[in-house]
Amino acid sequence: MSELSYVPVLPVRPHAVEAYGWLPPTDQRDIRPLWNLPPRPGVAASALTATFRKELGSVSHVQRRRSAWIDAPFADETQVAALADLLDEHCTFGTLQPVTGPDRPSFQQTASLETAARSGRGIGIRVRVTGEWEAETAEAVRSLLTCAEPAVSADLLLDMGGVLADRADAGKEALRALDALVPLTPWRSVSVLSGGFPKVTAEMLDHGMHEEPRWDWAVWHEIGRSSRAYVPLLSYGDYGTQPADAIARVPRPDQTGGPDWGFLRYTTEHAFVMTKVLHRGNEKIAFNRAAARDLVRLTDFRGPQASAAESWLRDCAHGEGSPGGFEKWLSVGNVQHLAYLAHTMRRH
């Protein structure tokens, strides 16, 4: 197995694409994203190709110098058919690598394996464990691997989904899964993915800044403390600064309005820190700059040299530039998190 530094699970949405593009080459070098095309329910077959072409184009552009996985976990048979040629194009002539899994329909598995064989870039096998590990999953993965061409390299993406306070056994379940899956084949890489960012409510932010423990990071350390021989070869991955189920949200490009408030995010060693900002109203600018100042004053604030996100927060706090909106707040939150994790994993 080869080592990766950090594997973020990102939606193919403008804020996430922008965030990755903000990173300097030194950080991009140590990050290999797992990009997820969003659900497209009800989109006419005639419009699917144009929609997918635009989304894949945006990812291919920011990944033009670095490899990444591309997944369509919500695609039905019609959508997989519309994607097949586009994925071939972007995987064969670009830097993207297809993904499938034991829970996917057979037509999706076949299409992904065929793309992997033609592209020569390998296949990502994404195994979801959102509760207790089920032993029969290992046999399903074994069967899937036997369908791949012998020359196709495989990466294991163990996806634990959301890992919050209510999943105290997530570390044990991850180890059970790894114990069963790692011996199946000479994996090119093995990554453990989980989402520790909470669903944020207005009540959480009513009294100023709110800190939420990074439960997924604690699980990663639990795995690291085990005596398994494969542990040094594992890579860490997470869902950034959004809940794990955010990748399943249906894009609504024509949506107007929205809530009156949002929040800024900041990642520290053990917690996610959040503070409320306003989307509209006469007090918006002053309120939002005060919120940025709260983050800049944190003992754990890493300073403007850390990433473009810290620079933006400093400028906002000092009255420079725009106080942002929903997309910008998401981008800034992801940039600081991606950069911080890249630096953290390099040190380890």
Coordinates of C-alpha atoms in Angstrom, one line a residue:
M1 CA 0.0 0.0 0.0
S2 CA 1.1 3.6 -0.7
E3 CA 0.6 6.4 1.8
L4 CA -1.7 9.4 1.2
S5 CA -1.7 12.4 3.4
Y6 CA -5.4 13.5 3.5
V7 CA -8.5 12.5 1.7
P8 CA -11.4 15.0 2.0
V9 CA -14.9 14.0 0.8
L10 CA -16.2 17.0 -1.1
P11 CA -19.3 17.8 -3.1
V12 CA -19.0 18.9 -6.7
R13 CA -20.4 22.3 -5.7
P14 CA -19.0 25.8 -6.5
H15 CA -18.0 26.5 -2.8
A16 CA -15.9 23.3 -2.5
V17 CA -14.3 23.6 -6.0
E18 CA -13.4 27.2 -5.1
A19 CA -11.9 26.1 -1.8
Y20 CA -9.7 23.5 -3.3
G21 CA -8.6 26.0 -6.0
W22 CA -7.6 28.5 -3.2
L23 CA -5.0 26.1 -1.8
P24 CA -1.4 26.6 -2.8
P25 CA 0.3 23.7 -4.7
T26 CA 2.2 22.6 -1.6
D27 CA -1.1 21.8 0.1
Q28 CA -2.8 20.4 -3.0
R29 CA 0.1 18.0 -3.3
D30 CA -0.8 16.3 0.0
I31 CA -4.6 16.3 -0.6
R32 CA -6.4 13.8 -2.8
P33 CA -10.1 14.6 -2.7
L34 CA -13.0 12.2 -3.2
W35 CA -15.4 14.3 -5.3
N36 CA -19.1 13.5 -5.2
L37 CA -21.5 14.5 -8.0
P38 CA -24.8 15.7 -6.4
P39 CA -28.2 14.1 -6.8
R40 CA -30.0 15.1 -9.9
P41 CA -33.6 13.8 -9.4
G42 CA -36.1 14.8 -12.0
V43 CA -33.6 16.2 -14.5
A44 CA -34.6 15.4 -18.0
A45 CA -32.3 12.9 -19.8
S46 CA -31.7 15.5 -22.5
A47 CA -30.3 17.9 -19.9
L48 CA -28.2 15.4 -17.9
T49 CA -25.2 15.3 -20.2
A50 CA -24.8 19.1 -20.2
T51 CA -25.2 19.3 -16.4
F52 CA -22.7 16.5 -15.8
R53 CA -20.3 18.0 -18.4
K54 CA -20.3 21.3 -16.5
E55 CA -19.7 19.7 -13.1
L56 CA -17.0 17.3 -14.3
G57 CA -15.3 20.2 -16.1
S58 CA -15.1 22.3 -13.0
V59 CA -13.5 19.5 -11.0
S60 CA -11.1 18.5 -13.8
H61 CA -10.0 22.1 -14.1
V62 CA -8.9 22.4 -10.4
Q63 CA -7.5 18.9 -10.5
R64 CA -5.6 19.3 -13.7
R65 CA -2.3 18.8 -11.9
R66 CA -3.3 16.3 -9.2
S67 CA -5.2 13.1 -9.2
A68 CA -8.5 12.7 -7.4
W69 CA -11.4 10.2 -7.2
I70 CA -14.8 11.1 -8.8
D71 CA -18.0 9.4 -7.6
A72 CA -21.6 9.6 -8.5
P73 CA -23.1 7.9 -5.4
F74 CA -26.7 9.0 -6.2
A75 CA -26.9 8.2 -9.9
D76 CA -29.6 5.9 -11.2
E77 CA -29.3 3.8 -14.4
T78 CA -30.3 6.7 -16.7
Q79 CA -27.8 9.0 -15.1
V80 CA -25.0 6.4 -15.1
A81 CA -25.6 6.0 -18.8
A82 CA -25.4 9.7 -19.4
L83 CA -22.2 9.8 -17.3
A84 CA -20.4 6.9 -18.9
D85 CA -18.7 8.6 -21.8
L86 CA -18.0 11.8 -19.9
L87 CA -16.3 9.8 -17.1
D88 CA -14.2 7.9 -19.7
E89 CA -13.1 11.2 -21.1
H90 CA -12.2 12.8 -17.8
C91 CA -10.5 9.7 -16.4
T92 CA -8.6 8.7 -19.5
F93 CA -7.4 12.2 -20.6
G94 CA -7.6 13.9 -17.2
T95 CA -6.6 13.1 -13.7
L96 CA -9.8 11.6 -12.3
Q97 CA -10.3 8.1 -11.1
P98 CA -13.7 6.3 -11.0
V99 CA -15.4 4.9 -7.8
T100 CA -17.8 2.1 -7.2
G101 CA -18.8 0.0 -4.2
P102 CA -20.4 -3.3 -3.1
D103 CA -23.7 -1.5 -2.5
R104 CA -23.9 0.0 -6.0
P105 CA -26.2 -1.4 -8.7
S106 CA -24.5 -3.9 -11.1
F107 CA -24.7 -1.5 -14.0
Q108 CA -22.8 1.2 -12.0
Q109 CA -20.2 -1.3 -11.0
T110 CA -19.7 -2.5 -14.5
A111 CA -19.5 1.0 -16.0
S112 CA -16.9 2.0 -13.3
L113 CA -14.7 -1.0 -13.8
E114 CA -14.8 -0.6 -17.6
T115 CA -13.7 3.0 -17.2
A116 CA -11.0 2.0 -14.8
A117 CA -9.6 -0.6 -17.3
R118 CA -9.7 1.9 -20.2
S119 CA -8.2 4.8 -18.3
G120 CA -5.4 2.8 -16.6
R121 CA -5.9 4.9 -13.4
G122 CA -7.3 2.3 -11.2
I123 CA -10.6 2.1 -9.2
G124 CA -11.8 3.4 -5.9
I125 CA -13.8 0.9 -3.9
R126 CA -16.0 2.8 -1.5
V127 CA -17.3 0.7 1.4
R128 CA -19.9 2.4 3.6
V129 CA -20.2 1.5 7.3
T130 CA -22.8 3.7 8.9
G131 CA -23.6 1.4 11.8
E132 CA -22.4 -2.0 12.8
W133 CA -19.9 -3.8 10.4
E134 CA -21.6 -6.6 8.5
A135 CA -19.3 -9.5 7.7
E136 CA -21.0 -10.3 4.4
T137 CA -19.9 -7.0 3.0
A138 CA -16.3 -8.4 2.8
E139 CA -17.5 -11.2 0.5
A140 CA -19.4 -8.6 -1.7
V141 CA -16.2 -6.6 -2.0
R142 CA -14.3 -9.8 -2.9
S143 CA -16.8 -10.5 -5.6
L144 CA -16.5 -7.0 -6.9
L145 CA -12.7 -7.2 -7.1
T146 CA -12.9 -10.4 -9.1
C147 CA -14.8 -8.5 -11.8
A148 CA -11.9 -6.1 -12.3
E149 CA -9.2 -6.6 -14.9
P150 CA -6.1 -8.0 -13.4
A151 CA -4.1 -4.9 -14.2
V152 CA -6.5 -2.5 -12.5
S153 CA -5.2 -1.1 -9.2
A154 CA -7.7 -0.7 -6.4
D155 CA -7.9 1.8 -3.6
L156 CA -10.0 1.1 -0.5
L157 CA -12.2 4.0 0.7
L158 CA -13.7 2.9 4.0
D159 CA -16.5 5.4 4.5
M160 CA -17.8 5.6 8.1
G161 CA -20.3 8.4 7.3
G162 CA -21.3 10.7 10.1
V163 CA -19.4 10.1 13.3
L164 CA -20.7 12.2 16.2
A165 CA -21.3 11.6 19.9
D166 CA -24.0 9.0 19.3
R167 CA -21.5 6.6 17.6
A168 CA -19.3 5.6 20.5
D169 CA -18.4 2.3 18.8
A170 CA -17.3 3.8 15.4
G171 CA -13.6 3.2 16.0
K172 CA -14.3 -0.5 16.9
E173 CA -16.5 -0.9 13.8
A174 CA -13.9 0.7 11.6
L175 CA -11.3 -1.8 12.9
R176 CA -13.6 -4.7 12.3
A177 CA -14.1 -3.6 8.8
L178 CA -10.4 -3.0 8.1
D179 CA -9.5 -6.4 9.6
A180 CA -11.8 -8.0 7.1
L181 CA -11.1 -5.8 4.0
V182 CA -7.4 -5.1 4.1
P183 CA -6.4 -8.8 3.5
L184 CA -8.6 -9.1 0.4
T185 CA -6.2 -7.7 -2.1
P186 CA -2.9 -5.7 -2.4
W187 CA -4.7 -2.3 -2.1
R188 CA -2.8 0.6 -3.6
S189 CA -4.0 2.7 -0.7
V190 CA -6.5 2.5 2.2
S191 CA -8.3 5.5 3.6
V192 CA -10.7 5.8 6.5
L193 CA -13.3 8.5 5.9
S194 CA -15.8 10.0 8.4
G195 CA -17.7 13.2 9.1
G196 CA -17.5 14.9 12.4
F197 CA -19.1 18.2 11.6
P198 CA -22.5 18.7 13.3
K199 CA -25.8 20.0 12.0
V200 CA -25.8 23.5 13.2
T201 CA -29.0 25.0 14.6
A202 CA -29.8 28.6 15.6
E203 CA -30.0 27.6 19.2
M204 CA -26.4 26.4 19.2
L205 CA -25.2 29.9 18.3
D206 CA -27.6 32.0 20.5
H207 CA -24.9 32.7 23.1
G208 CA -21.9 33.5 20.9
M209 CA -19.3 31.1 19.7
H210 CA -20.0 27.4 19.9
E211 CA -17.4 24.6 20.1
E212 CA -18.2 21.0 19.0
P213 CA -15.7 18.2 19.6
R214 CA -14.2 16.6 16.5
W215 CA -15.6 13.2 17.2
D216 CA -14.3 11.7 14.0
W217 CA -10.7 12.9 14.8
A218 CA -11.0 11.1 18.1
V219 CA -12.0 7.9 16.3
W220 CA -9.0 8.3 14.0
H221 CA -6.7 8.4 17.0
E222 CA -8.5 5.3 18.5
I223 CA -7.7 3.5 15.3
G224 CA -4.1 4.7 15.5
R225 CA -3.7 3.3 19.0
S226 CA -4.6 -0.2 17.9
S227 CA -1.9 -2.8 17.4
R228 CA -2.8 -3.6 13.8
A229 CA 0.1 -3.9 11.4
Y230 CA -1.7 -1.9 8.7
V231 CA -2.3 1.2 10.8
P232 CA 0.8 3.1 9.7
L233 CA -0.3 2.7 6.1
L234 CA -3.8 4.2 6.6
S235 CA -4.8 7.6 5.4
Y236 CA -7.2 9.9 7.2
G237 CA -10.2 11.5 5.4
D238 CA -13.2 13.5 6.5
Y239 CA -16.2 15.5 5.1
G240 CA -14.7 18.9 5.7
T241 CA -16.8 21.5 7.5
Q242 CA -20.2 20.3 6.5
P243 CA -22.2 17.4 7.9
A244 CA -21.6 14.0 6.2
D245 CA -25.1 14.0 4.6
A246 CA -24.5 17.4 2.9
I247 CA -23.2 15.7 -0.2
A248 CA -26.7 14.3 -0.7
R249 CA -28.4 17.7 -0.9
V250 CA -30.0 18.5 -4.2
P251 CA -28.6 21.7 -5.9
R252 CA -31.2 24.5 -6.2
P253 CA -29.5 27.0 -8.4
D254 CA -32.7 29.1 -8.8
Q255 CA -33.4 29.2 -5.1
T256 CA -33.8 32.7 -3.7
G257 CA -34.1 33.9 -0.1
G258 CA -32.8 31.5 2.5
P259 CA -32.3 32.0 6.2
D260 CA -31.4 35.3 7.7
W261 CA -28.2 33.9 9.2
G262 CA -25.3 31.7 8.6
F263 CA -22.1 30.9 10.4
L264 CA -18.3 31.1 10.1
R265 CA -16.3 27.9 10.9
Y266 CA -12.9 27.3 12.3
T267 CA -11.1 24.1 13.0
T268 CA -8.8 23.6 16.0
E269 CA -7.0 20.5 17.1
H270 CA -9.9 19.1 19.1
A271 CA -13.0 21.1 18.1
F272 CA -15.0 22.9 15.4
V273 CA -15.6 26.5 16.4
M274 CA -18.7 28.2 14.9
T275 CA -20.0 31.8 15.2
K276 CA -23.1 33.3 13.8
V277 CA -23.2 35.8 10.9
L278 CA -26.1 37.6 9.2
H279 CA -27.2 37.2 5.7
R280 CA -29.3 40.4 5.5
G281 CA -30.3 43.4 7.6
N282 CA -28.8 46.8 8.4
E283 CA -26.5 45.3 11.1
K284 CA -25.1 42.7 8.7
I285 CA -21.7 44.2 8.0
A286 CA -20.8 45.3 11.6
F287 CA -22.2 42.0 13.0
N288 CA -20.2 39.9 10.6
R289 CA -16.9 41.7 11.1
A290 CA -17.3 41.3 14.8
A291 CA -17.9 37.6 14.3
A292 CA -14.6 37.4 12.3
R293 CA -12.8 39.2 15.1
D294 CA -14.0 36.6 17.5
L295 CA -12.3 33.9 15.4
V296 CA -9.2 35.9 14.9
R297 CA -8.8 36.3 18.6
L298 CA -8.9 32.6 19.3
T299 CA -5.8 31.2 20.9
D300 CA -5.7 28.5 18.2
F301 CA -6.1 31.0 15.3
R302 CA -3.2 30.1 13.0
G303 CA -2.7 33.5 11.4
P304 CA -2.8 34.8 7.8
Q305 CA 0.2 32.8 6.7
A306 CA -1.7 29.5 7.3
S307 CA -4.1 29.8 4.3
A308 CA -6.1 32.2 2.2
A309 CA -9.0 31.6 4.6
E310 CA -7.1 33.0 7.6
S311 CA -6.2 36.0 5.4
W312 CA -9.9 36.5 4.5
L313 CA -10.9 36.3 8.2
R314 CA -8.3 38.8 9.2
D315 CA -9.3 41.2 6.5
C316 CA -13.0 40.9 7.4
A317 CA -12.2 41.4 11.0
H318 CA -10.3 44.6 10.2
G319 CA -13.0 46.1 8.0
E320 CA -11.5 45.2 4.6
G321 CA -13.2 43.6 1.7
S322 CA -16.7 42.0 1.7
P323 CA -18.2 40.3 4.8
G324 CA -19.3 37.6 2.5
G325 CA -22.4 35.4 2.0
F326 CA -23.3 31.7 2.2
E327 CA -21.0 30.5 -0.6
K328 CA -18.0 32.5 0.7
W329 CA -18.5 31.4 4.3
L330 CA -18.6 27.8 3.1
S331 CA -15.5 28.3 0.9
V332 CA -13.6 30.0 3.8
G333 CA -14.5 27.3 6.2
N334 CA -13.4 24.5 3.8
V335 CA -10.1 26.3 2.9
Q336 CA -8.9 26.7 6.5
H337 CA -9.9 23.1 7.3
L338 CA -8.3 21.6 4.2
A339 CA -5.0 23.5 4.7
Y340 CA -4.9 22.7 8.4
L341 CA -5.4 18.9 7.8
A342 CA -2.8 18.9 5.1
H343 CA -0.3 20.5 7.4
T344 CA -1.3 18.2 10.3
M345 CA -1.0 15.0 8.3
R346 CA 2.4 16.2 6.9
R347 CA 3.7 16.6 10.4
H348 CA 2.6 13.1 11.3

